[in-house]
Amino acid sequence: MLNSLRPVARTHHSLRRGIPAARALSSRASTILSALRIPAGGDVPGVYDGQWGGTGEPLVSLCPSTGETLARVTTATPQEVQTALEKSRQAYVSFRTMPAPRRGEIIRQIREALSTKIDALGALVSLEMGKIKTEGLGEVQEIVDICDYAVGLSRMMNGSVISSERPGHSILEVPNPLGVVAVLSAFNFPVAVYGWNLALSMAAGNATVWKPSPSTPLCAIAVTRIVAEVLEKNGINGAVAGLICGGKDVGEGIVKSPDVDMVSFTGSEAVGKIVGKAVQDRFGKSLLELGGNNAAIVMPDAPMHIALPSILFSAVGTAGQRCTTTRRLYLHRSIAPSFIERLQRAYETVKIGDPLVAGTLLGPLHTQTAVQNYQAAISAVRSAGGEILAGGTLHTPASAELQNGNYVLPTIAVPASSDPKQDIWSKETFAPVLNVAVFDELEEAIAMNNAVPQGLSSSLWTRDVRNVGKWIGPAGSDTGIVNVNAGTSGAEIGAAFGGNKSTGWGRESGGDAWKQYVRWSACTINFTDEAPLAQGVSFDLDK
Ligand code: NAD
């Protein structure tokens, strides 16, 4: 049925690509960098272990909107990685004995320091990652919010007292700090993901060391500087919140190091699989937050006036580069034609361009590789006989300044087959490509929702409480985030965030996620002069 729907015409341009001419940094970039005291041009130190340094091969931070080089950032050599990890451990040894509420007071000061820089940091996120400014600001708000949360948590990281079966005995479950927590993060949330980890890890009494994405080092440096100033002002070893910029080699060095007690990894399923195995190989602890392939299901009784804009935001927001982006849309056959027609019109009105300009809804993809992945996904739909109902090509903005940016049109595709086992449906393409299929019964849609390897987020649009019961129950959605009349993306910090299956089973942020950042001890204490054994076991030398 959907195959008969014609795409709404849209003028699009081919991307004109070339080597950016050497020129001074644009004023849009230099204003943002100078507000955060990041020198453009020369090498910016990308390693912090109480002191700033790093003599490894520099990373180049590119602006995805313009293609210009924002700065060069020094990385850590293998020896510097080792030194930074050793300093983290030393910092942990003193930090772990600080009372948790006092650690909370440090987090409160970090929260205050970050909140005075929301605008500057939000603009930097937009500049370096490419998401629109309002989303950049939202991301910085998220680190502020999780700090608030962790301040409260620092007085509530409770263990438990358990009734013992033995007279005069008590059993306590005691949370203690874990040690050194390494945070390896993805490019698409260059501030918030670290925030989720740092706030909980610090409240728990760990030293945290951050290896950010090699393509967003400036966001990491700006945040680390703010955190470091607070630590240093309080006389705390700065290696409590260290930073190690670098690429794959640096990541591997951290993951394999026995000095790292937990690796909290956010990134692709492919790299997550390598990281998870490497950590397991040394019996370390890992927390994996990997790719998503999220579906929205629209029933005939859905509140269409909110379903449509919410699905638009979830599919197109952040240029389809959220782990929670809606990539699969399942429409009930009875409403599919009208819904698709309205969605196509909405896609036509999405303003594409400079993410720093108010009103832009779609900024660039983060890299040229992402553009190639976008093109490959569209070719795969076409070559298998599917239809492209909106978008499907690259986009060249009118402004000369943006000619070398990574712009694409947001795309609605109808693959020829709706078999969820096919690559088109089962793999995450990190770009604004929404694949659509129809269904007749909710059970069929739930089966398609669950048939992919990933299990991060999903949403059902309905007003029927019976559908809601099915959706959130044992035979319902198998994802970690299961929404009703709310989009797949845009989670709040209050609940634990994370996914199941190949998304990695990790939980971060709110809920009980803090329990992952501590080591638990079950402590049995005998207050008597007798030594009875559990389960009535007798082991008496006199008998
Ligand atoms: P990526 O897997 O390419 O990189 C993630 C991190 O791993 C980077 O810091 C990278 O330098 C590092 N790395 C690469 N190879 C490594 C190795 N062999 N050993 C150790 N570290 C290594 O991911 P990306 O492209 O930056 O991010 C996009 C992906 O992240 C998407 O799949 C997205 O869904 C996922 N993501 C998931 C969540 C979540 O919470 N589930 C959140 C954000 C992003």
JSON list of N, CA, C and O in Angstrom, two decimals, residues 61 137 142 281 289 294 296 304 387 416 429 463:
[
{"chain": "A", "resi": 61, "resn": "SER", "atom": "N", "xyz": [40.26, 18.49, 15.37]},
{"chain": "A", "resi": 61, "resn": "SER", "atom": "CA", "xyz": [38.82, 18.67, 15.57]},
{"chain": "A", "resi": 61, "resn": "SER", "atom": "C", "xyz": [38.26, 19.45, 14.39]},
{"chain": "A", "resi": 61, "resn": "SER", "atom": "O", "xyz": [38.64, 20.60, 14.15]},
{"chain": "A", "resi": 137, "resn": "LEU", "atom": "N", "xyz": [22.36, 22.93, 24.06]},
{"chain": "A", "resi": 137, "resn": "LEU", "atom": "CA", "xyz": [22.06, 23.49, 25.39]},
{"chain": "A", "resi": 137, "resn": "LEU", "atom": "C", "xyz": [21.41, 22.42, 26.26]},
{"chain": "A", "resi": 137, "resn": "LEU", "atom": "O", "xyz": [21.72, 22.29, 27.44]},
{"chain": "A", "resi": 142, "resn": "GLU", "atom": "N", "xyz": [21.61, 18.61, 30.79]},
{"chain": "A", "resi": 142, "resn": "GLU", "atom": "CA", "xyz": [21.57, 17.24, 31.29]},
{"chain": "A", "resi": 142, "resn": "GLU", "atom": "C", "xyz": [22.70, 16.96, 32.29]},
{"chain": "A", "resi": 142, "resn": "GLU", "atom": "O", "xyz": [22.49, 16.28, 33.28]},
{"chain": "A", "resi": 281, "resn": "ASP", "atom": "N", "xyz": [37.99, -10.51, 29.49]},
{"chain": "A", "resi": 281, "resn": "ASP", "atom": "CA", "xyz": [39.20, -11.34, 29.43]},
{"chain": "A", "resi": 281, "resn": "ASP", "atom": "C", "xyz": [40.07, -11.17, 30.68]},
{"chain": "A", "resi": 281, "resn": "ASP", "atom": "O", "xyz": [40.81, -12.07, 31.06]},
{"chain": "A", "resi": 289, "resn": "GLU", "atom": "N", "xyz": [26.82, 0.63, 26.67]},
{"chain": "A", "resi": 289, "resn": "GLU", "atom": "CA", "xyz": [25.67, 1.38, 26.13]},
{"chain": "A", "resi": 289, "resn": "GLU", "atom": "C", "xyz": [25.90, 1.50, 24.63]},
{"chain": "A", "resi": 289, "resn": "GLU", "atom": "O", "xyz": [26.62, 2.38, 24.16]},
{"chain": "A", "resi": 294, "resn": "ASN", "atom": "N", "xyz": [15.56, 1.78, 16.86]},
{"chain": "A", "resi": 294, "resn": "ASN", "atom": "CA", "xyz": [14.34, 1.95, 17.63]},
{"chain": "A", "resi": 294, "resn": "ASN", "atom": "C", "xyz": [13.11, 2.10, 16.74]},
{"chain": "A", "resi": 294, "resn": "ASN", "atom": "O", "xyz": [13.17, 2.74, 15.69]},
{"chain": "A", "resi": 296, "resn": "ALA", "atom": "N", "xyz": [8.84, 2.97, 16.29]},
{"chain": "A", "resi": 296, "resn": "ALA", "atom": "CA", "xyz": [7.60, 3.57, 16.78]},
{"chain": "A", "resi": 296, "resn": "ALA", "atom": "C", "xyz": [6.46, 2.85, 16.07]},
{"chain": "A", "resi": 296, "resn": "ALA", "atom": "O", "xyz": [6.53, 2.57, 14.87]},
{"chain": "A", "resi": 304, "resn": "MET", "atom": "N", "xyz": [-2.93, 11.54, 16.89]},
{"chain": "A", "resi": 304, "resn": "MET", "atom": "CA", "xyz": [-2.07, 11.87, 15.73]},
{"chain": "A", "resi": 304, "resn": "MET", "atom": "C", "xyz": [-1.41, 13.25, 15.87]},
{"chain": "A", "resi": 304, "resn": "MET", "atom": "O", "xyz": [-0.31, 13.44, 15.38]},
{"chain": "A", "resi": 387, "resn": "GLU", "atom": "N", "xyz": [11.16, 2.15, -2.04]},
{"chain": "A", "resi": 387, "resn": "GLU", "atom": "CA", "xyz": [10.87, 3.51, -2.49]},
{"chain": "A", "resi": 387, "resn": "GLU", "atom": "C", "xyz": [11.39, 4.53, -1.49]},
{"chain": "A", "resi": 387, "resn": "GLU", "atom": "O", "xyz": [11.38, 4.29, -0.27]},
{"chain": "A", "resi": 416, "resn": "ALA", "atom": "N", "xyz": [11.39, -2.66, 0.20]},
{"chain": "A", "resi": 416, "resn": "ALA", "atom": "CA", "xyz": [10.51, -3.57, -0.54]},
{"chain": "A", "resi": 416, "resn": "ALA", "atom": "C", "xyz": [9.96, -4.67, 0.37]},
{"chain": "A", "resi": 416, "resn": "ALA", "atom": "O", "xyz": [8.83, -5.10, 0.21]},
{"chain": "A", "resi": 429, "resn": "THR", "atom": "N", "xyz": [21.74, 2.49, 10.99]},
{"chain": "A", "resi": 429, "resn": "THR", "atom": "CA", "xyz": [22.43, 3.47, 10.14]},
{"chain": "A", "resi": 429, "resn": "THR", "atom": "C", "xyz": [22.33, 4.80, 10.87]},
{"chain": "A", "resi": 429, "resn": "THR", "atom": "O", "xyz": [21.23, 5.31, 11.09]},
{"chain": "A", "resi": 463, "resn": "ARG", "atom": "N", "xyz": [-4.47, 5.19, 22.37]},
{"chain": "A", "resi": 463, "resn": "ARG", "atom": "CA", "xyz": [-5.20, 5.64, 23.56]},
{"chain": "A", "resi": 463, "resn": "ARG", "atom": "C", "xyz": [-5.88, 4.46, 24.26]},
{"chain": "A", "resi": 463, "resn": "ARG", "atom": "O", "xyz": [-6.58, 4.65, 25.25]}
]
